[in-house]
Short mmCIF file of C-alpha atoms in Angstrom, two decimals:
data_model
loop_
_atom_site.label_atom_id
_atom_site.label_comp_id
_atom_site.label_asym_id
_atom_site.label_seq_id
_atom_site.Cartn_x
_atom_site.Cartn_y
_atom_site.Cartn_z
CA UNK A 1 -22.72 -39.33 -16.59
CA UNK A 2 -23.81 -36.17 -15.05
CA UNK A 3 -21.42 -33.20 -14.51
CA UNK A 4 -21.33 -31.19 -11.40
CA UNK A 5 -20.86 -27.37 -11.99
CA UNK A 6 -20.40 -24.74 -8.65
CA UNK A 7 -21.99 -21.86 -9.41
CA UNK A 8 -21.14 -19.21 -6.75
CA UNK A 9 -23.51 -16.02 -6.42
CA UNK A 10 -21.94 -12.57 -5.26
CA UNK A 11 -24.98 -10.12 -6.94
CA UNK A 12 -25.19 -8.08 -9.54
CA UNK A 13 -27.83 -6.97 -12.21
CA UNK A 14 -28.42 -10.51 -12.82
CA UNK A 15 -29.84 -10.84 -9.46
CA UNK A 16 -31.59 -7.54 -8.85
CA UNK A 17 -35.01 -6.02 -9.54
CA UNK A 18 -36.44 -2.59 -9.72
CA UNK A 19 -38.18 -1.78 -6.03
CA UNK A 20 -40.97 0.75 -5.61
CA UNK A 21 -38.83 3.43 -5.39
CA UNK A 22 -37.56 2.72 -8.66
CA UNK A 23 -33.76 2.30 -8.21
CA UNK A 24 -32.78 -1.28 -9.27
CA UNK A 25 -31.34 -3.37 -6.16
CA UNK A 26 -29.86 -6.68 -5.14
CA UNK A 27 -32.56 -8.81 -4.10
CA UNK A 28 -32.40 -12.11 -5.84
CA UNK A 29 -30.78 -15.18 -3.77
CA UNK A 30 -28.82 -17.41 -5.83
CA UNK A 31 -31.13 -20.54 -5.80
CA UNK A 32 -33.50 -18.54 -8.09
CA UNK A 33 -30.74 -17.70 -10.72
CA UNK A 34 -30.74 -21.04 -12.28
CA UNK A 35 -33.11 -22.09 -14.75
CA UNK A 36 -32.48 -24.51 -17.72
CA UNK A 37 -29.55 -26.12 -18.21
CA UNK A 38 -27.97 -29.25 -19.85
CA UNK A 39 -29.85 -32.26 -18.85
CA UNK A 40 -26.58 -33.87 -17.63
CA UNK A 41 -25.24 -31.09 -15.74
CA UNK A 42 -25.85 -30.78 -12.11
CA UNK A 43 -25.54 -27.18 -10.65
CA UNK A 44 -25.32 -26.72 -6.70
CA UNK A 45 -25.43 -22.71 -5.95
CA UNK A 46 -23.08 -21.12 -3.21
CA UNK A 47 -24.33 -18.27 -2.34
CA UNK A 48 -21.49 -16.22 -2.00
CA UNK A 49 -22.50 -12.55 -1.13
CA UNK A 50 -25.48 -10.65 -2.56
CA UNK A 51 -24.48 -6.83 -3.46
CA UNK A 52 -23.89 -4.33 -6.42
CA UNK A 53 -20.11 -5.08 -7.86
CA UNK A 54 -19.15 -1.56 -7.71
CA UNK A 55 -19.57 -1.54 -4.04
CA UNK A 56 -17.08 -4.66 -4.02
CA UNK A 57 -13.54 -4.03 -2.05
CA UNK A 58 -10.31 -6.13 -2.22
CA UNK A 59 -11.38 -7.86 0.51
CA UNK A 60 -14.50 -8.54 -1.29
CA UNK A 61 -13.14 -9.50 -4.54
CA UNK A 62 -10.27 -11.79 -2.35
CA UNK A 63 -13.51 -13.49 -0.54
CA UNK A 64 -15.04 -14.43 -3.86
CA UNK A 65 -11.22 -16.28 -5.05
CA UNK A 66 -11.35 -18.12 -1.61
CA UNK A 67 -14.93 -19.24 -3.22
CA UNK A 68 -13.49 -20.12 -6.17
CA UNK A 69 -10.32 -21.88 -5.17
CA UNK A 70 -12.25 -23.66 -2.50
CA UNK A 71 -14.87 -24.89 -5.10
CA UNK A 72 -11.66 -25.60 -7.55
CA UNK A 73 -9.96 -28.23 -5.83
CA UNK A 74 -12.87 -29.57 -4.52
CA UNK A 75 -13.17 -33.93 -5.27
CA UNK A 76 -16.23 -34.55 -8.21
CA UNK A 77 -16.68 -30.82 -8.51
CA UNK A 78 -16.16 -30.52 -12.67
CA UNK A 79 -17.00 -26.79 -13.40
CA UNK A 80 -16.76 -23.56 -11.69
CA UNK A 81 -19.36 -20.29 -12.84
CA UNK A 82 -19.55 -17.34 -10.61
CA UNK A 83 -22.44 -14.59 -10.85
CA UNK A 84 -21.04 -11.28 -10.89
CA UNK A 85 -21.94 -7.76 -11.37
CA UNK A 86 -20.64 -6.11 -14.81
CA UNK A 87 -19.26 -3.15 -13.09
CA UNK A 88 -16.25 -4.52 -11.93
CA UNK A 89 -16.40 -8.21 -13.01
CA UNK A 90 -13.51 -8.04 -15.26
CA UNK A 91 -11.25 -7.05 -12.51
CA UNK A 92 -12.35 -9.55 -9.73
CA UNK A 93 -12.20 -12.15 -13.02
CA UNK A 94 -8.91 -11.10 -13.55
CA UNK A 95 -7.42 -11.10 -9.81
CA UNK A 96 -9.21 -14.90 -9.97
CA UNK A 97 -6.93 -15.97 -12.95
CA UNK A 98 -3.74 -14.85 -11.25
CA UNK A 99 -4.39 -17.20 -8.54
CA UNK A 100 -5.81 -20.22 -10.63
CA UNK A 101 -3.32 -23.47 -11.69
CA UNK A 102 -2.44 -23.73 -15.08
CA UNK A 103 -5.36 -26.59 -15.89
CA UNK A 104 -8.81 -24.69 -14.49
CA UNK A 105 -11.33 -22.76 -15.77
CA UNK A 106 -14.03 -20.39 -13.83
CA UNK A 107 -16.70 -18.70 -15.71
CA UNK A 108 -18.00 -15.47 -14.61
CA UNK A 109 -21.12 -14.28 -16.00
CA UNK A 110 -23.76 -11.72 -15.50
CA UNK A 111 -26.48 -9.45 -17.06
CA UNK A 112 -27.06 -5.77 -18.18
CA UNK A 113 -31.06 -5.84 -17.63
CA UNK A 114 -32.00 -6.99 -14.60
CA UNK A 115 -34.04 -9.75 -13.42
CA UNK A 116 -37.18 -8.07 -13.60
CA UNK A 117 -37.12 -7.52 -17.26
CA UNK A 118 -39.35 -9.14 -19.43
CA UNK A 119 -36.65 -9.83 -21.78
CA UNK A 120 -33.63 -10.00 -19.40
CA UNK A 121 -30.67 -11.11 -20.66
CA UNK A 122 -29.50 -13.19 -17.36
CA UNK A 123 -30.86 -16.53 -17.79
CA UNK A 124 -29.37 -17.11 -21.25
CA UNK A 125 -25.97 -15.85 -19.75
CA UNK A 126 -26.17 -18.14 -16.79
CA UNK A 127 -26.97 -21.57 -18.71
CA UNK A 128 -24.47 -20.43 -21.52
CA UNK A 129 -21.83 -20.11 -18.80
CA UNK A 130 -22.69 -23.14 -17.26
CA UNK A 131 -22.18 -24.88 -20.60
CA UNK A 132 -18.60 -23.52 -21.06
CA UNK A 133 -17.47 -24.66 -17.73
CA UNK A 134 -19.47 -28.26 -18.14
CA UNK A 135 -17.77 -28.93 -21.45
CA UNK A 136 -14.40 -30.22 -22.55
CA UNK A 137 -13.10 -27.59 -24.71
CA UNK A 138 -13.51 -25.26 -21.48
CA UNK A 139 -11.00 -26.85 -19.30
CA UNK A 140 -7.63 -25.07 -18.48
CA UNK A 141 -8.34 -21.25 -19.70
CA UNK A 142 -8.44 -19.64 -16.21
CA UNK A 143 -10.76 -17.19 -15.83
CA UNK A 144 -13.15 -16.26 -18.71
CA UNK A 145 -16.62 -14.13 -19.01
CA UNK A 146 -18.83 -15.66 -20.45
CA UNK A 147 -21.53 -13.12 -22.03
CA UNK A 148 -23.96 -12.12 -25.22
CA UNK A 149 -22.72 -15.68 -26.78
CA UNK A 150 -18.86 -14.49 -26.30
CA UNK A 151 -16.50 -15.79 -23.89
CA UNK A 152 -13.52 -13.31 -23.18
CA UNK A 153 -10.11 -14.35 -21.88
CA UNK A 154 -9.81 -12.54 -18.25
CA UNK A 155 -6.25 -10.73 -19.33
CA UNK A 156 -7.73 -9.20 -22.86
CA UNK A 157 -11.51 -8.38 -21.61
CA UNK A 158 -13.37 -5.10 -20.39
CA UNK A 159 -16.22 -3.87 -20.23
CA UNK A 160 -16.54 -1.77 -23.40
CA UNK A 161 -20.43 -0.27 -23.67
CA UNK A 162 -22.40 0.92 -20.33
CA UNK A 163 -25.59 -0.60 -21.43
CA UNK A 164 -25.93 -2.85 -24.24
CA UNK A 165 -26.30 -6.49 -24.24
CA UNK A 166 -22.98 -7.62 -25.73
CA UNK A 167 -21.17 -4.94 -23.16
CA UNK A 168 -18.13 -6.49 -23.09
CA UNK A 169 -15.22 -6.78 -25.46
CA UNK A 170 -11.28 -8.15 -25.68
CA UNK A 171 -9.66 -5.01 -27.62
CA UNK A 172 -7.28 -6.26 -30.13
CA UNK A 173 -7.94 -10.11 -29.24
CA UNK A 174 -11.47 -10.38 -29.63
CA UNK A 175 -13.34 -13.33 -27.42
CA UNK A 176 -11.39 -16.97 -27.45
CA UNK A 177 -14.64 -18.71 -27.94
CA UNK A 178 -18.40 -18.46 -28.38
CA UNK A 179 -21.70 -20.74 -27.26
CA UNK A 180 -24.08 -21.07 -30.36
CA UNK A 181 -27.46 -23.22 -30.38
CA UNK A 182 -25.95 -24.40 -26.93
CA UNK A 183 -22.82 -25.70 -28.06
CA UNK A 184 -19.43 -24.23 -27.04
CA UNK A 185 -16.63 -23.37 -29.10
CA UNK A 186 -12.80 -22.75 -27.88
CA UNK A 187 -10.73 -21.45 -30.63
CA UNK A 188 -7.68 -20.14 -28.93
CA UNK A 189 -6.08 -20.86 -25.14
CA UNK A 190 -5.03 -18.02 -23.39
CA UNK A 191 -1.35 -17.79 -22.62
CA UNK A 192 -1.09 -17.49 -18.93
CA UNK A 193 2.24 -16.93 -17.00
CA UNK A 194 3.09 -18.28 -13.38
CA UNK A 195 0.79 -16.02 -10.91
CA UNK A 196 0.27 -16.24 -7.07
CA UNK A 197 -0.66 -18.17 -4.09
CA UNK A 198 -3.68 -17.02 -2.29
CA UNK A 199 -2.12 -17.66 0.66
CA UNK A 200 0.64 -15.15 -0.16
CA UNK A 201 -2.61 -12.52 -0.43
CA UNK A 202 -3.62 -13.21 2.38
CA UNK A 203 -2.30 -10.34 4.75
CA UNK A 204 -3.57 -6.72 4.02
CA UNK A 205 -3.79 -5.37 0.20
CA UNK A 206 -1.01 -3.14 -0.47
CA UNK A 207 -1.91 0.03 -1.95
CA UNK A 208 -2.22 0.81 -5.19
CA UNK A 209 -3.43 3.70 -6.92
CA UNK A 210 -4.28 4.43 -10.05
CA UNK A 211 -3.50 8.54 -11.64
CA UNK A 212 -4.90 9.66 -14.89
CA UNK A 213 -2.94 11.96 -17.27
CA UNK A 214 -4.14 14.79 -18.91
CA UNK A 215 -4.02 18.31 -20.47
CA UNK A 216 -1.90 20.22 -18.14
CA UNK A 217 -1.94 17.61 -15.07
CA UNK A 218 1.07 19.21 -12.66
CA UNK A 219 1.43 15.93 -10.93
CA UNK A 220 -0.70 16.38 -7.32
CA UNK A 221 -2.33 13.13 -7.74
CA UNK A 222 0.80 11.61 -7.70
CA UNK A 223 2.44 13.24 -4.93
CA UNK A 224 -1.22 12.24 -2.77
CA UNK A 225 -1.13 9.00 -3.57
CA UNK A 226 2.65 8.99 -2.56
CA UNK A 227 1.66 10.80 0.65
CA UNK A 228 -1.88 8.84 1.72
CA UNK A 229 0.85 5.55 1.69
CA UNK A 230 0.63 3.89 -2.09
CA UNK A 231 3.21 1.25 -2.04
CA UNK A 232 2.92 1.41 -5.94
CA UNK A 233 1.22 3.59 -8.38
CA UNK A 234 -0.66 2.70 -11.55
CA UNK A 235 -0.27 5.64 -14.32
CA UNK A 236 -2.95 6.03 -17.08
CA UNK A 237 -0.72 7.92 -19.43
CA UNK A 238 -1.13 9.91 -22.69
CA UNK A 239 -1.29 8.02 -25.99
CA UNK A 240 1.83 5.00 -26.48
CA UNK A 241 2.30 6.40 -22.79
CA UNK A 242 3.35 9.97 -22.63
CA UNK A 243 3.44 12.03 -19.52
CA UNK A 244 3.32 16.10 -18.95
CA UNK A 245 5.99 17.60 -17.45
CA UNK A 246 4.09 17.81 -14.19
CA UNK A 247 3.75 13.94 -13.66
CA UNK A 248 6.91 12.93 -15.01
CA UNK A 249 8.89 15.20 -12.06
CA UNK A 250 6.59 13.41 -9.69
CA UNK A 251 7.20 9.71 -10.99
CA UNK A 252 10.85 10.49 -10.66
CA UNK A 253 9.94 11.13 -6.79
CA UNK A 254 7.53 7.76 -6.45
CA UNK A 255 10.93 5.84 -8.25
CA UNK A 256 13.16 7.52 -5.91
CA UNK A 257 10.77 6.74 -2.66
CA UNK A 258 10.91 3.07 -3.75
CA UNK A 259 7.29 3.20 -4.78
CA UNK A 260 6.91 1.54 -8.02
CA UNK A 261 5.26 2.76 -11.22
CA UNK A 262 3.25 0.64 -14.15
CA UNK A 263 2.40 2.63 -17.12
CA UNK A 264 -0.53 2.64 -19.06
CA UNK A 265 -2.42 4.21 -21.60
CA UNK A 266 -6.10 6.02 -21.25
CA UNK A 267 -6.65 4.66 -24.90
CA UNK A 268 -8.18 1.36 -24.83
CA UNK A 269 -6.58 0.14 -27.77
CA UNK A 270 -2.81 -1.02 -28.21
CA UNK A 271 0.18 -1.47 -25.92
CA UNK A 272 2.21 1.21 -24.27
CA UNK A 273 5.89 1.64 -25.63
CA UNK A 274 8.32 4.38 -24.35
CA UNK A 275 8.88 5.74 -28.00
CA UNK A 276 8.63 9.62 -26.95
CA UNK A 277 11.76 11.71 -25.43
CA UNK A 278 11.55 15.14 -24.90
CA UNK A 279 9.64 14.44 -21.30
CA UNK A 280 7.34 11.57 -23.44
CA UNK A 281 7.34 7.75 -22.41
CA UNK A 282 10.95 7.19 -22.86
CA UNK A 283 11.55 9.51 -20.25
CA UNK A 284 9.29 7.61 -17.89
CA UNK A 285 11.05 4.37 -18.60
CA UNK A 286 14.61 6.30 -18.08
CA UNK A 287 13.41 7.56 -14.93
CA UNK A 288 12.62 3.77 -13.77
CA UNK A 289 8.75 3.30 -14.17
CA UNK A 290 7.79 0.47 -15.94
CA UNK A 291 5.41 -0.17 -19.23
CA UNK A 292 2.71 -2.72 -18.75
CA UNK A 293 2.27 -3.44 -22.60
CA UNK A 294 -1.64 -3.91 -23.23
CA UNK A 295 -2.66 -4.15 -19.68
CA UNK A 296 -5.33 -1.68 -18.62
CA UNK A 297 -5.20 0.47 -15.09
CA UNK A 298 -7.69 -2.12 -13.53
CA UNK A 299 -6.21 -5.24 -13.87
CA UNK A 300 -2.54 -2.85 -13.87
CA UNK A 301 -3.37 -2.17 -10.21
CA UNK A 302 -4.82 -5.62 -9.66
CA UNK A 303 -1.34 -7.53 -10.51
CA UNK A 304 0.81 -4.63 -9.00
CA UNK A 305 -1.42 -5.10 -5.40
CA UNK A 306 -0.77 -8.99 -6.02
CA UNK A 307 2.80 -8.74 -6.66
CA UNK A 308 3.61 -6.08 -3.14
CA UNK A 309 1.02 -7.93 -1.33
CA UNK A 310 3.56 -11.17 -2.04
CA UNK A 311 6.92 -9.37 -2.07
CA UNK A 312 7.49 -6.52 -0.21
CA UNK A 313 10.36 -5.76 -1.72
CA UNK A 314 9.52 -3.58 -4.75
CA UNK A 315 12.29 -5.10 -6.96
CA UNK A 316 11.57 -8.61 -5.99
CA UNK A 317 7.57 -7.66 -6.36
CA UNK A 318 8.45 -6.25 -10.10
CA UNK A 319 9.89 -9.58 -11.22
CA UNK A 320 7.46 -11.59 -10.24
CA UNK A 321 5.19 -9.21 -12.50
CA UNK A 322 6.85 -8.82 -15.29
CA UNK A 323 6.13 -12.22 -17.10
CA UNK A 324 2.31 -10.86 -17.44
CA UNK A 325 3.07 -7.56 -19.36
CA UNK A 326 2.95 -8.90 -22.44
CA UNK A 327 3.96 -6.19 -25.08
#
């Protein structure tokens, strides 16, 4: 019996080539993406949007989980695979699981060397991801990437090395499964709380910015973001989540504005845990922002957007959040 897999292109490296200028651009449709595949799998391309990820915006990324969601509930449709540039795939991945049901699975895949390459790394991607959402042991894990022979859970993955083939890791997870010889493997099922509607997205994005922490950082970025209209702010703090004294006076101001605050760390390994007084991270957590365990700023700012764009109401918009911060 054949199985129908959706595979819905939005761009990337795996569809570009280098022109005779030589900067590499979008330029590949997505009915030349596919090549082999499974003998009993069926693939019907959607051609979603051709561009570069990292000139994707929220609206973009929220076009691509109407796509999805469309494709999803559609009657005979069995699998779901979406093209994507690696820029910012683990982010529009990630704002796809929080609005997928608790029993489907969309792959996103993509390539680091472009279609032009003798050796590009695209077409083995591709039919690898369309395996993984054709088979069994794929169903029900939300959102995945599927790339290099790994397949990362949305929540843990990122994009770990600019340029080489395996670019992408799951930092104190590792991937949940793997295709060898063709054949996929599921070892582990990600744990996925309760997310969102997409109808509950679907006025305009609230703000949400993210502020790094460093050496001497007085705080400024916070007070713009505060100004220019965030409705929440995403901190990148120091270490386990440390602030200077500078951004700590300053998150006291977003708490008392009503703006909330999700801490995280610039390290890309280990939660954040407010174990630090003398202005460190349990200062931040007295003064009301909250720690976002392993979560990084991306996907922080991607489930704090969610959560205001559902509940205006920062405190009701912070519970409905706080079942995905694992510690």
């Amino acid at each position: 019996m054949s199985v129908r897999v959706r595979v819905i292109t939005t761009g990337g490296t795996i569809a570009s080539r280098r022109g005779h200028e030589g900067a590499v651009s979008v330029a590949v449709p997505g009915r030349d993406l596919v090549g082999t595949v499974p003998a009993e799998v069926t693939v019907e391309i959607d051609e979603a949007m051709l561009v570069h990820s990292f000139n994707l915006t929220l609206d973009g990324v929220r076009r691509i989980a109407e796509r999805v969601r469309a494709a999803v509930t559609e009657p005979g449709v069995d699998g779901v695979v979406v093209t994507h540039g690696t820029d910012t795939m683990e982010e529009t991945a990630y704002f796809v699981d929080l609005i997928l049901g608790p029993d489907r699975t969309v792959v996103f895949t993509g390539s680091q060397r472009h279609a032009g390459e003798p050796d590009g790394d695209g077409p083995r991607n591709l039919a690898d991801a369309v395996r993984v959402a054709a088979a069994t042991a794929g169903r029900g894990l939300g959102a995945v990437i599927a790339m290099a022979g790994g397949v990362h859970a949305a929540r843990y993955v990122t994009k770990a090395h600019t340029v080489a083939l395996d670019a992408f890791a799951s930092p104190d997870h590792g991937p949940i499964g793997h295709v060898y010889g063709g054949h996929v493997r599921v070892g582990a099922i990600p744990v996925r709380p309760a997310g969102f509607d997409l109808a509950e997205l679907a006025g305009p994005a609230a703000r949400v910015d993210i502020v790094p922490v460093y050496v001497g950082a007085d705080g400024t970025y916070l007070a713009a973001a505060r100004a220019a209209g965030a409705r929440g702010i995403v901190l990148e703090a120091l270490g386990a989540g440390n602030p200077t004294p500078g951004v700590l006076h300053e998150v006291r101001e977003c708490v008392a504005a009503g703006v909330p605050v999700l801490v995280t760390s610039r390290c890309r390994r280990g939660p954040v845990v407010p174990l630090y007084g003398a202005g460190g991270g349990a200062d931040l957590a007295a003064a009301g922002a909250v720690f976002a365990g392993d979560l990084g700023a991306p996907k922080a700012r991607l489930l704090l957007t969610a959560a205001l764009s559902a509940e205006p109401d920062p405190d009701r918009a912070l519970a409905r959040l706080l079942p995905h911060l694992l510690p």
